[in-house]
Amino acid sequence: MTTSRRSFLRTTGGALLGLACVPAVLPASRRRADIIIRGGTVFDGMGTPGIESDIAMTGAWISAVARRIPDRAALEIDARGLAVAPGFIDIHSHADGSLFQDPRAESVIRQGVTTIVVGQDGSSRVPGGGRGEQPSESFNALFARFDGASSAVNVASMIGLGTVRGFVVGGADRPATPDEIRRMTALVERAVAEGACGASSGLEYTPGGFATRDELIALCRPLAARRLPYATHMRNEDDRLLDSIDESIAVARGAGCPLQISHLKTQGPRNWGKLDEVFARVEGAVRDGLDVAFDRYPYIAYQTGLTNLFPIWSREGGTAAFLARIDASDTGARIRAETLAKVALIGGWDNVMIANVSNAADTRAEGARLGSYAASQGVDPYEMAVGLLRRSGGSVGMVGFAMSEENLDRILAHPRGMVCSDGGGYAVSGPTRSGHPHPRGLGSFPRVLARYVRERRALTLPQAINKMTALPASRLRIADRGRLATGLAGDVVVFDPATVTDRATYAEPFQYPTGIKAVLVNGTVALLDDARDGKPAGRSVRPSA
């Protein structure tokens, strides 16, 4: 171990202390292991200092953790001078969007992520089918599809309440009827019985944003008995942020379930000062007995659809109706005014970067700031935005630059905070290299370790690992992952804490991180010395009973 690595591990809580507390011998069986990771500083995921140890895996499971394992194994990985941690759990991911297209999940595995939690922002793959039909797929069938997809990564899924509303109510902006609420609640009950790890809402999106508070409470009640969380992309993350926090707490309290605030942010400079009050409301709810937590990706820009700059009422009924309202004499001027107000809030059109378009003729706009791009084309930026949406059938992605670096430090460091990517799955070549995505899909977890642990010192290394492993696992009641201990799943990441870093940027997003030596999923090597190896070993993951 080099002096610099020893110093870094020591100053981040990884000093080689407490070795006498680690078992020095294996059980009497002395069973031969398949893989042994030797001599690394092992962080068990619980936020405690690392301890120099060996880890043995037999099949899909950890068979021993000890100061020195005398057995030999078919594969031995030298981890001296490196950190060894549980495989990272991305508690808010969209990487299932390309998983069936490219099951190697390159950008996921190369970050050290071994489990993704999908079905976020109110949108899930189940239930499928048209309004009024029988669901085309159950969660049991969905998990069977994941298991049969030769996926490199484990997958857990929430049920999206926006998807449920669209299936039962459709796209109308109206309260659900009592019968519709009964039918929606039954779908949620079935989902959690079959292994959904919670329910999510996307209240800035349609049709989920048309749900009332009472509807959300009713749909979340099936979560209570299993202590599964309601994860919410809140109704507003800028001027009405505090009202949205209050609504989220009220929903969880009314349903009797835990609350997970998705990608907590204070959007727009005039709202950055609200973070103290956000924390006060979260901590007040906790004191009152409510289980509240949140997650965040380590960037000051967000990614969403370009339509999200436009008022939600204008998007009722789908893309065709939305575009017609933009042209209509009675609604067009109002839509424009509200959209321009939203753009002003985040700092102007050059704080909007085009991430992807569906119209091939507009791909030159990908990666461009909308204000500057519109000027280069001699077009008003609002009209440019509308034109891009028209030509892509409403399917245009954007990155918005609107958050505070200092607030991000505090959100990541808060005891109730966890790490997520909120990103998709990509590769530097092949079918999943498309558009100009937010770098979070390729760099979030190494970025926390590099920028917020090593450089900004907002977190210690044990704290950061805890927020990526045991904390999200306990949140979702996934008992066999998120920690390094005998009998648990062989999901492990080995990295150099002194050099690990993200390389993906807003300008050049298709770059993998460096400093990660090995990633193992269910006891199988997925990445070793920058080479993808082994058979894909990911599987579906359900909460423990």
Coordinates of C-alpha atoms in Angstrom, one line a residue:
M1 CA 0.0 0.0 0.0
T2 CA 1.5 3.4 -0.9
T3 CA 1.9 6.1 1.7
S4 CA -0.8 8.2 0.0
R5 CA -3.3 5.5 0.0
R6 CA -2.6 4.6 3.7
S7 CA -3.0 8.3 4.6
F8 CA -6.3 8.6 2.7
L9 CA -7.8 5.5 4.2
R10 CA -6.8 6.7 7.6
T11 CA -8.1 10.2 7.3
T12 CA -11.5 9.0 5.9
G13 CA -12.1 6.5 8.7
G14 CA -10.3 3.6 7.1
A15 CA -7.4 3.2 9.5
L16 CA -6.4 -0.4 10.1
L17 CA -7.9 -0.5 13.6
G18 CA -9.8 -3.1 15.6
L19 CA -8.2 -6.1 13.9
A20 CA -8.6 -8.2 17.0
C21 CA -12.4 -8.0 16.5
V22 CA -12.2 -9.8 13.1
P23 CA -12.3 -13.7 13.2
A24 CA -8.9 -15.0 12.3
V25 CA -10.0 -18.4 11.2
L26 CA -12.6 -20.0 9.0
P27 CA -15.3 -22.3 10.3
A28 CA -14.2 -25.9 10.8
S29 CA -15.5 -27.0 7.3
R30 CA -12.6 -25.0 5.7
R31 CA -14.6 -25.2 2.5
R32 CA -12.6 -24.2 -0.6
A33 CA -13.8 -20.8 -2.0
D34 CA -14.4 -19.9 -5.6
I35 CA -13.1 -16.3 -5.2
I36 CA -11.0 -14.7 -2.5
I37 CA -10.4 -10.9 -2.4
R38 CA -7.2 -10.5 -0.4
G39 CA -5.8 -7.8 1.8
G40 CA -8.2 -4.9 1.0
T41 CA -9.5 -2.4 3.5
V42 CA -13.0 -3.8 3.9
F43 CA -15.9 -1.4 4.6
D44 CA -18.9 -3.5 5.7
G45 CA -21.5 -0.8 4.6
M46 CA -22.6 0.2 8.0
G47 CA -20.6 3.5 8.2
T48 CA -17.9 2.1 10.4
P49 CA -14.1 2.3 9.6
G50 CA -12.6 -0.1 7.2
I51 CA -10.6 -3.1 8.4
E52 CA -7.9 -5.0 6.5
S53 CA -9.4 -8.4 5.7
D54 CA -9.9 -11.1 3.1
I55 CA -13.3 -12.0 1.7
A56 CA -14.2 -15.4 0.3
M57 CA -17.1 -16.2 -2.0
T58 CA -18.5 -19.6 -2.7
G59 CA -21.2 -19.7 -5.4
A60 CA -23.3 -16.5 -5.2
W61 CA -22.6 -15.9 -1.5
I62 CA -20.0 -14.6 0.8
S63 CA -18.6 -17.6 2.7
A64 CA -16.1 -15.9 4.9
V65 CA -14.8 -12.5 6.0
A66 CA -11.6 -12.8 8.0
R67 CA -8.3 -11.1 8.7
R68 CA -6.6 -13.9 6.9
I69 CA -8.3 -16.7 5.0
P70 CA -5.8 -19.6 4.6
D71 CA -7.7 -21.4 1.9
R72 CA -6.9 -21.0 -1.8
A73 CA -9.5 -20.2 -4.5
A74 CA -9.9 -20.6 -8.2
L75 CA -9.6 -16.8 -8.6
E76 CA -7.7 -14.5 -6.1
I77 CA -8.0 -10.8 -6.4
D78 CA -5.2 -8.7 -4.9
A79 CA -6.9 -5.7 -3.1
R80 CA -3.9 -4.5 -1.1
G81 CA -4.1 -0.7 -0.8
L82 CA -7.7 -0.7 -2.1
A83 CA -11.1 -0.3 -0.6
V84 CA -13.5 -3.2 -0.7
A85 CA -17.2 -2.4 -0.2
P86 CA -20.6 -3.9 -0.8
G87 CA -21.8 -3.4 -4.4
F88 CA -23.4 0.0 -4.7
I89 CA -27.2 0.1 -4.8
D90 CA -28.7 2.9 -7.0
I91 CA -31.9 3.7 -5.2
H92 CA -33.3 5.8 -8.0
S93 CA -32.3 4.5 -11.5
H94 CA -33.8 4.5 -15.0
A95 CA -31.2 2.0 -16.4
D96 CA -33.9 -0.6 -17.1
G97 CA -34.8 1.6 -20.1
S98 CA -32.0 0.0 -22.1
L99 CA -31.5 -3.2 -20.1
F100 CA -33.2 -5.5 -22.6
Q101 CA -31.4 -3.8 -25.5
D102 CA -28.0 -4.1 -23.8
P103 CA -28.0 -6.3 -20.8
R104 CA -24.3 -5.8 -20.1
A105 CA -25.3 -2.5 -18.4
E106 CA -21.8 -1.1 -19.0
S107 CA -22.2 2.4 -17.4
V108 CA -23.9 0.8 -14.4
I109 CA -21.3 -1.9 -13.7
R110 CA -18.4 0.4 -14.4
Q111 CA -19.6 2.7 -11.6
G112 CA -19.5 -0.2 -9.1
V113 CA -23.3 -0.4 -9.1
T114 CA -24.6 -4.0 -8.7
T115 CA -28.3 -3.3 -8.0
I116 CA -30.6 -0.8 -9.7
V117 CA -34.0 0.3 -8.3
V118 CA -36.3 1.2 -11.2
G119 CA -40.0 2.0 -11.6
Q120 CA -39.2 5.6 -10.6
D121 CA -40.9 9.0 -11.0
G122 CA -44.4 7.4 -11.2
S123 CA -43.5 5.2 -14.2
S124 CA -43.0 1.5 -14.2
R125 CA -43.2 -1.3 -16.7
V126 CA -46.2 -2.8 -14.9
P127 CA -49.1 -2.6 -15.3
G128 CA -49.0 -2.6 -19.1
G129 CA -51.9 -2.5 -21.6
G130 CA -54.6 -0.1 -22.6
R131 CA -57.0 1.6 -20.3
G132 CA -59.8 -0.7 -19.1
E133 CA -57.9 -3.8 -20.2
Q134 CA -56.5 -6.5 -18.1
P135 CA -52.8 -5.8 -17.2
S136 CA -50.6 -7.4 -19.9
E137 CA -48.0 -8.3 -17.3
S138 CA -47.6 -8.9 -13.6
F139 CA -44.6 -8.1 -11.4
N140 CA -44.0 -11.8 -11.2
A141 CA -43.8 -11.9 -15.0
L142 CA -41.6 -8.7 -15.1
F143 CA -39.1 -10.2 -12.7
A144 CA -39.1 -13.4 -14.8
R145 CA -38.2 -11.2 -17.8
F146 CA -35.3 -9.6 -15.8
D147 CA -34.1 -13.0 -14.7
G148 CA -34.2 -14.2 -18.3
A149 CA -32.5 -11.1 -19.8
S150 CA -28.9 -12.2 -19.1
S151 CA -28.5 -9.0 -17.2
A152 CA -25.2 -8.0 -15.6
V153 CA -26.9 -6.1 -12.8
N154 CA -29.5 -6.9 -10.2
V155 CA -32.9 -5.2 -10.6
A156 CA -35.5 -4.2 -8.0
S157 CA -38.6 -2.3 -9.0
M158 CA -41.2 0.0 -7.6
I159 CA -44.7 0.3 -9.0
G160 CA -45.3 3.7 -10.7
L161 CA -48.5 5.4 -9.5
G162 CA -48.6 7.5 -12.8
T163 CA -48.5 4.3 -14.8
V164 CA -51.3 2.9 -12.6
R165 CA -53.4 6.1 -13.1
G166 CA -52.9 6.0 -16.8
F167 CA -54.0 2.4 -16.9
V168 CA -57.2 2.9 -14.9
V169 CA -58.1 6.6 -15.4
G170 CA -56.3 7.6 -18.6
G171 CA -54.8 11.0 -19.3
A172 CA -57.6 13.2 -18.0
D173 CA -57.0 15.9 -15.5
R174 CA -59.8 15.0 -13.1
P175 CA -60.2 13.3 -9.7
A176 CA -60.4 9.5 -9.8
T177 CA -63.8 8.1 -8.9
P178 CA -64.1 5.8 -5.8
D179 CA -64.3 2.8 -8.1
E180 CA -61.2 3.8 -9.9
I181 CA -59.3 4.3 -6.7
R182 CA -60.4 0.8 -5.6
R183 CA -59.1 -0.6 -8.8
M184 CA -55.8 1.3 -8.6
T185 CA -55.3 0.3 -5.0
A186 CA -55.8 -3.4 -6.0
L187 CA -53.0 -3.0 -8.6
V188 CA -50.7 -1.6 -6.0
E189 CA -51.6 -4.4 -3.5
R190 CA -50.9 -7.0 -6.1
A191 CA -47.6 -5.4 -7.1
V192 CA -46.2 -5.3 -3.5
A193 CA -47.4 -8.9 -2.9
E194 CA -45.4 -10.0 -5.9
G195 CA -42.2 -8.1 -4.9
A196 CA -42.4 -4.4 -5.8
C197 CA -40.1 -2.6 -3.3
G198 CA -42.3 0.5 -3.0
A199 CA -44.5 2.9 -5.0
S200 CA -43.3 6.0 -6.8
S201 CA -45.0 9.1 -8.0
G202 CA -44.0 11.7 -10.6
L203 CA -46.2 14.7 -9.8
E204 CA -44.6 17.0 -12.3
Y205 CA -45.5 14.6 -15.1
T206 CA -48.7 13.5 -16.7
P207 CA -50.9 11.7 -15.9
G208 CA -49.5 11.2 -12.3
G209 CA -49.6 14.9 -11.6
F210 CA -53.4 14.9 -11.9
A211 CA -53.7 12.7 -8.7
T212 CA -55.1 14.4 -5.6
R213 CA -53.5 14.0 -2.2
D214 CA -56.4 11.7 -1.1
E215 CA -55.8 9.4 -4.1
L216 CA -52.1 9.2 -3.3
I217 CA -52.8 8.3 0.3
A218 CA -55.2 5.5 -0.7
L219 CA -52.7 4.1 -3.2
C220 CA -49.9 4.1 -0.7
R221 CA -51.8 2.3 2.1
P222 CA -50.8 -1.2 0.8
L223 CA -47.1 -0.2 1.5
A224 CA -47.7 0.3 5.2
A225 CA -47.9 -3.4 6.4
R226 CA -44.6 -4.2 4.6
R227 CA -42.9 -0.9 5.7
L228 CA -42.1 -0.2 2.1
P229 CA -41.5 3.4 1.0
Y230 CA -43.5 5.9 -1.0
A231 CA -40.9 7.5 -3.3
T232 CA -42.0 10.8 -4.8
H233 CA -40.8 13.1 -7.5
M234 CA -42.7 15.9 -5.8
R235 CA -45.2 18.2 -7.3
N236 CA -42.8 21.1 -7.4
E237 CA -39.1 21.5 -6.6
D238 CA -38.7 25.3 -6.9
D239 CA -41.1 28.1 -5.8
R240 CA -43.6 25.7 -4.2
L241 CA -40.9 23.4 -2.8
L242 CA -42.0 23.7 0.9
D243 CA -45.7 23.1 0.0
S244 CA -44.6 20.0 -1.9
I245 CA -42.5 18.8 1.1
D246 CA -45.6 19.2 3.3
E247 CA -47.8 17.3 0.8
S248 CA -45.3 14.4 0.6
I249 CA -45.2 14.2 4.4
A250 CA -49.0 14.3 4.6
V251 CA -49.3 11.4 2.0
A252 CA -46.9 9.2 3.9
R253 CA -48.5 10.0 7.2
G254 CA -51.9 9.4 5.9
A255 CA -50.9 6.1 4.4
G256 CA -48.8 5.0 7.4
C257 CA -45.7 4.2 5.2
P258 CA -42.1 5.5 5.0
L259 CA -41.4 8.5 2.7
Q260 CA -38.5 8.7 0.3
I261 CA -38.1 12.1 -1.4
S262 CA -36.6 11.5 -4.8
H263 CA -33.6 13.6 -5.9
L264 CA -34.1 16.3 -3.3
K265 CA -33.2 19.7 -4.8
T266 CA -33.8 23.4 -4.4
Q267 CA -34.3 24.6 -7.9
G268 CA -33.5 28.1 -9.1
P269 CA -31.3 30.6 -7.3
R270 CA -34.1 32.3 -5.5
N271 CA -35.0 29.0 -3.8
W272 CA -31.5 27.9 -2.7
G273 CA -32.1 29.5 0.7
K274 CA -35.0 27.2 1.5
L275 CA -32.8 24.2 2.3
D276 CA -32.7 24.9 6.1
E277 CA -36.5 24.9 6.1
V278 CA -36.6 21.7 4.0
F279 CA -34.4 19.9 6.6
A280 CA -36.4 21.3 9.5
R281 CA -39.6 19.9 8.1
V282 CA -38.0 16.5 7.4
E283 CA -36.5 16.4 10.8
G284 CA -39.8 17.5 12.4
A285 CA -41.6 14.7 10.7
V286 CA -39.0 12.2 11.9
R287 CA -39.4 13.5 15.5
D288 CA -43.2 12.9 15.1
G289 CA -42.5 9.3 14.3
L290 CA -42.6 9.3 10.5
D291 CA -39.8 7.5 8.6
V292 CA -38.5 10.1 6.1
A293 CA -35.4 10.0 3.9
F294 CA -34.2 11.3 0.5
D295 CA -31.7 10.7 -2.2
R296 CA -29.7 12.9 -4.6
Y297 CA -27.4 12.6 -7.6
P298 CA -24.0 14.5 -7.3
Y299 CA -24.6 17.2 -9.9
I300 CA -26.1 20.7 -10.0
A301 CA -28.1 20.0 -13.2
Y302 CA -31.1 17.8 -13.6
Q303 CA -32.4 16.0 -16.7
T304 CA -36.0 15.7 -17.8
G305 CA -38.2 16.1 -20.8
L306 CA -38.3 19.5 -22.5
T307 CA -42.1 19.5 -22.1
N308 CA -41.4 19.8 -18.3
L309 CA -40.7 23.5 -18.9
F310 CA -44.3 23.9 -20.0
P311 CA -47.2 24.0 -17.5
I312 CA -48.7 20.6 -16.5
W313 CA -52.2 21.7 -17.3
S314 CA -51.2 22.3 -20.9
R315 CA -50.0 18.7 -21.3
E316 CA -53.3 17.0 -20.4
G317 CA -54.4 14.4 -22.9
G318 CA -51.0 13.7 -24.6
T319 CA -48.7 15.3 -27.1
A320 CA -51.2 16.1 -29.8
A321 CA -53.5 17.9 -27.4
F322 CA -50.5 19.8 -25.9
L323 CA -49.3 21.0 -29.3
A324 CA -52.8 22.1 -30.2
R325 CA -53.1 24.2 -27.1
I326 CA -49.8 26.0 -28.0
D327 CA -51.5 27.1 -31.2
A328 CA -54.9 27.9 -29.8
S329 CA -55.8 31.5 -29.4
D330 CA -57.3 31.0 -25.9
T331 CA -54.3 29.1 -24.4
G332 CA -51.2 29.8 -26.5
A333 CA -50.3 33.1 -24.9
R334 CA -50.8 31.7 -21.3
I335 CA -48.6 28.7 -22.1
R336 CA -45.8 30.9 -23.5
A337 CA -45.9 33.2 -20.4
E338 CA -45.8 30.4 -17.9
T339 CA -43.0 28.6 -19.8
L340 CA -40.9 31.8 -20.0
A341 CA -41.4 32.3 -16.3
K342 CA -40.1 28.8 -15.6
V343 CA -37.1 29.4 -17.9
A344 CA -36.3 32.7 -16.1
L345 CA -36.5 30.9 -12.8
I346 CA -33.6 28.6 -13.8
G347 CA -31.6 31.4 -15.3
G348 CA -32.5 31.6 -18.9
W349 CA -32.5 29.5 -22.1
D350 CA -28.7 28.9 -22.0
N351 CA -29.3 26.9 -18.8
V352 CA -31.2 24.5 -20.9
M353 CA -29.1 21.9 -22.8
I354 CA -30.7 19.6 -25.4
A355 CA -30.0 16.0 -24.4
N356 CA -31.7 14.1 -27.1
V357 CA -34.3 14.4 -29.9
S358 CA -36.3 11.9 -31.9
N359 CA -36.2 13.7 -35.2
A360 CA -32.9 12.8 -37.0
A361 CA -32.7 16.2 -38.7
D362 CA -32.4 17.9 -35.3
T363 CA -29.6 15.8 -33.9
R364 CA -27.1 18.7 -34.4
A365 CA -29.0 20.3 -31.5
E366 CA -28.0 17.6 -29.1
G367 CA -25.5 18.9 -26.5
A368 CA -26.2 22.5 -27.4
R369 CA -27.5 25.2 -25.1
L370 CA -30.9 26.1 -26.3
G371 CA -30.5 29.9 -26.2
S372 CA -27.3 30.0 -28.1
Y373 CA -28.4 27.3 -30.6
A374 CA -31.6 29.3 -31.3
A375 CA -29.6 32.4 -31.8
S376 CA -27.3 30.6 -34.2
Q377 CA -30.3 29.6 -36.3
G378 CA -31.9 33.1 -36.1
V379 CA -34.9 31.7 -34.2
D380 CA -36.6 32.8 -31.0
P381 CA -35.7 30.3 -28.3
Y382 CA -39.3 29.6 -27.3
E383 CA -40.2 28.9 -30.9
M384 CA -37.1 26.8 -31.2
A385 CA -38.2 24.7 -28.2
V386 CA -41.7 24.3 -29.7
G387 CA -40.3 23.4 -33.1
L388 CA -38.0 20.7 -31.6
L389 CA -41.0 19.2 -29.8
R390 CA -43.2 19.3 -32.9
R391 CA -40.6 17.6 -35.1
S392 CA -39.8 14.9 -32.4
G393 CA -43.4 14.2 -31.5
G394 CA -42.9 15.7 -28.0
S395 CA -39.9 13.4 -27.3
V396 CA -37.0 15.8 -26.5
G397 CA -34.8 15.5 -23.5
M398 CA -33.1 18.4 -21.7
V399 CA -30.6 19.1 -19.0
G400 CA -31.3 22.1 -16.8
F401 CA -28.7 23.9 -14.8
A402 CA -30.4 25.2 -11.7
M403 CA -28.9 24.0 -8.4
S404 CA -26.4 25.1 -5.8
E405 CA -23.1 23.2 -5.1
E406 CA -23.2 24.2 -1.4
N407 CA -26.7 22.8 -1.0
L408 CA -25.6 19.6 -2.8
D409 CA -22.8 19.1 -0.2
R410 CA -25.4 19.4 2.6
I411 CA -27.9 17.1 0.9
L412 CA -25.4 14.4 0.4
A413 CA -24.0 14.7 3.9
H414 CA -27.3 14.8 5.7
P415 CA -27.9 11.6 7.8
R416 CA -31.2 11.0 6.0
G417 CA -29.6 11.4 2.5
M418 CA -28.6 8.6 0.1
V419 CA -26.8 8.6 -3.3
C420 CA -28.6 7.9 -6.6
S421 CA -27.9 8.4 -10.2
D422 CA -31.4 9.1 -11.6
G423 CA -29.7 8.0 -14.8
G424 CA -30.1 5.6 -17.6
G425 CA -27.8 2.8 -18.9
Y426 CA -25.3 3.7 -21.6
A427 CA -22.2 2.4 -23.3
V428 CA -19.4 4.2 -25.1
S429 CA -20.2 2.2 -28.2
G430 CA -23.1 0.2 -29.5
P431 CA -26.9 0.7 -29.3
T432 CA -26.9 2.5 -26.0
R433 CA -24.6 5.3 -27.1
S434 CA -27.4 7.7 -28.2
G435 CA -28.2 11.3 -27.7
H436 CA -26.3 13.6 -25.4
P437 CA -27.3 12.4 -21.9
H438 CA -26.6 13.9 -18.5
P439 CA -23.2 12.5 -17.2
R440 CA -24.9 11.2 -14.1
G441 CA -25.8 7.9 -16.0
L442 CA -22.0 7.2 -16.3
G443 CA -20.4 8.9 -13.3
S444 CA -22.6 9.4 -10.2
F445 CA -21.1 6.9 -7.8
P446 CA -17.4 7.5 -8.6
R447 CA -18.1 11.2 -8.6
V448 CA -19.3 11.1 -4.9
L449 CA -16.1 9.3 -4.0
A450 CA -13.9 11.7 -5.9
R451 CA -15.5 15.1 -5.5
Y452 CA -17.5 14.9 -2.4
V453 CA -15.3 12.6 -0.3
R454 CA -11.8 13.2 -1.5
E455 CA -11.9 16.8 -2.8
R456 CA -14.7 18.7 -1.0
R457 CA -14.7 16.5 2.1
A458 CA -18.5 16.8 2.5
L459 CA -18.5 13.1 3.5
T460 CA -16.1 10.6 5.0
L461 CA -15.5 7.5 3.0
P462 CA -17.4 5.2 5.4
Q463 CA -20.4 7.6 5.3
A464 CA -20.4 7.7 1.5
I465 CA -20.3 3.9 1.3
N466 CA -23.1 3.6 3.8
K467 CA -25.3 5.9 1.7
M468 CA -24.6 3.8 -1.4
T469 CA -25.1 0.3 0.2
A470 CA -26.6 -0.6 3.6
L471 CA -28.8 2.5 3.9
P472 CA -30.7 2.0 0.6
A473 CA -30.8 -1.8 1.2
S474 CA -32.5 -1.3 4.6
R475 CA -34.8 1.4 3.1
L476 CA -36.1 -1.2 0.6
R477 CA -36.0 -4.1 3.0
I478 CA -33.4 -6.0 0.9
A479 CA -31.9 -8.0 3.7
D480 CA -29.2 -10.0 1.7
R481 CA -27.4 -7.0 0.1
G482 CA -25.8 -3.8 1.0
R483 CA -23.4 -5.3 3.6
L484 CA -20.3 -7.5 3.6
A485 CA -20.9 -10.4 5.9
T486 CA -20.9 -14.1 5.8
G487 CA -24.1 -15.5 4.3
L488 CA -25.0 -12.4 2.3
A489 CA -24.9 -12.0 -1.5
G490 CA -21.6 -11.7 -3.2
D491 CA -22.1 -8.2 -4.5
V492 CA -18.7 -6.4 -4.1
V493 CA -16.8 -3.5 -5.5
V494 CA -13.1 -3.0 -5.2
F495 CA -11.7 0.5 -5.9
D496 CA -8.8 2.8 -5.2
P497 CA -10.1 5.6 -2.9
A498 CA -7.1 7.8 -3.8
T499 CA -7.7 7.8 -7.6
V500 CA -11.3 6.7 -8.3
T501 CA -13.0 9.4 -10.3
D502 CA -15.8 10.1 -12.8
R503 CA -14.8 11.2 -16.3
A504 CA -18.2 11.8 -17.9
T505 CA -18.9 15.5 -18.4
Y506 CA -21.8 17.6 -19.8
A507 CA -19.7 18.2 -22.9
E508 CA -18.4 14.6 -23.3
P509 CA -20.8 12.3 -21.4
F510 CA -19.7 9.0 -22.9
Q511 CA -16.7 8.3 -20.7
Y512 CA -16.4 5.6 -18.1
P513 CA -15.0 6.3 -14.6
T514 CA -11.5 5.1 -13.5
G515 CA -10.1 3.7 -10.3
I516 CA -12.5 0.8 -10.0
K517 CA -10.6 -2.5 -10.0
A518 CA -13.3 -5.1 -9.7
V519 CA -17.1 -5.5 -9.5
L520 CA -18.7 -8.8 -8.6
V521 CA -22.4 -9.6 -8.9
N522 CA -23.8 -12.6 -7.0
G523 CA -20.3 -14.0 -6.6
T524 CA -19.4 -13.7 -10.3
V525 CA -16.8 -11.3 -11.7
A526 CA -18.5 -8.6 -13.9
L527 CA -15.5 -6.3 -14.1
L528 CA -11.8 -6.9 -13.4
D529 CA -8.9 -4.6 -14.2
D530 CA -11.1 -2.7 -16.7
A531 CA -12.1 -5.9 -18.6
R532 CA -15.7 -7.2 -18.6
D533 CA -15.6 -10.8 -17.6
G534 CA -17.7 -13.7 -16.5
K535 CA -21.2 -14.8 -17.3
P536 CA -23.9 -12.2 -16.5
A537 CA -25.2 -13.0 -13.0
G538 CA -27.7 -10.3 -12.3
R539 CA -31.2 -11.2 -11.1
S540 CA -34.4 -9.7 -9.9
V541 CA -34.4 -8.6 -6.3
R542 CA -37.4 -8.5 -4.0
P543 CA -37.9 -7.1 -0.4
S544 CA -37.5 -9.6 2.4
A545 CA -40.7 -10.8 3.9

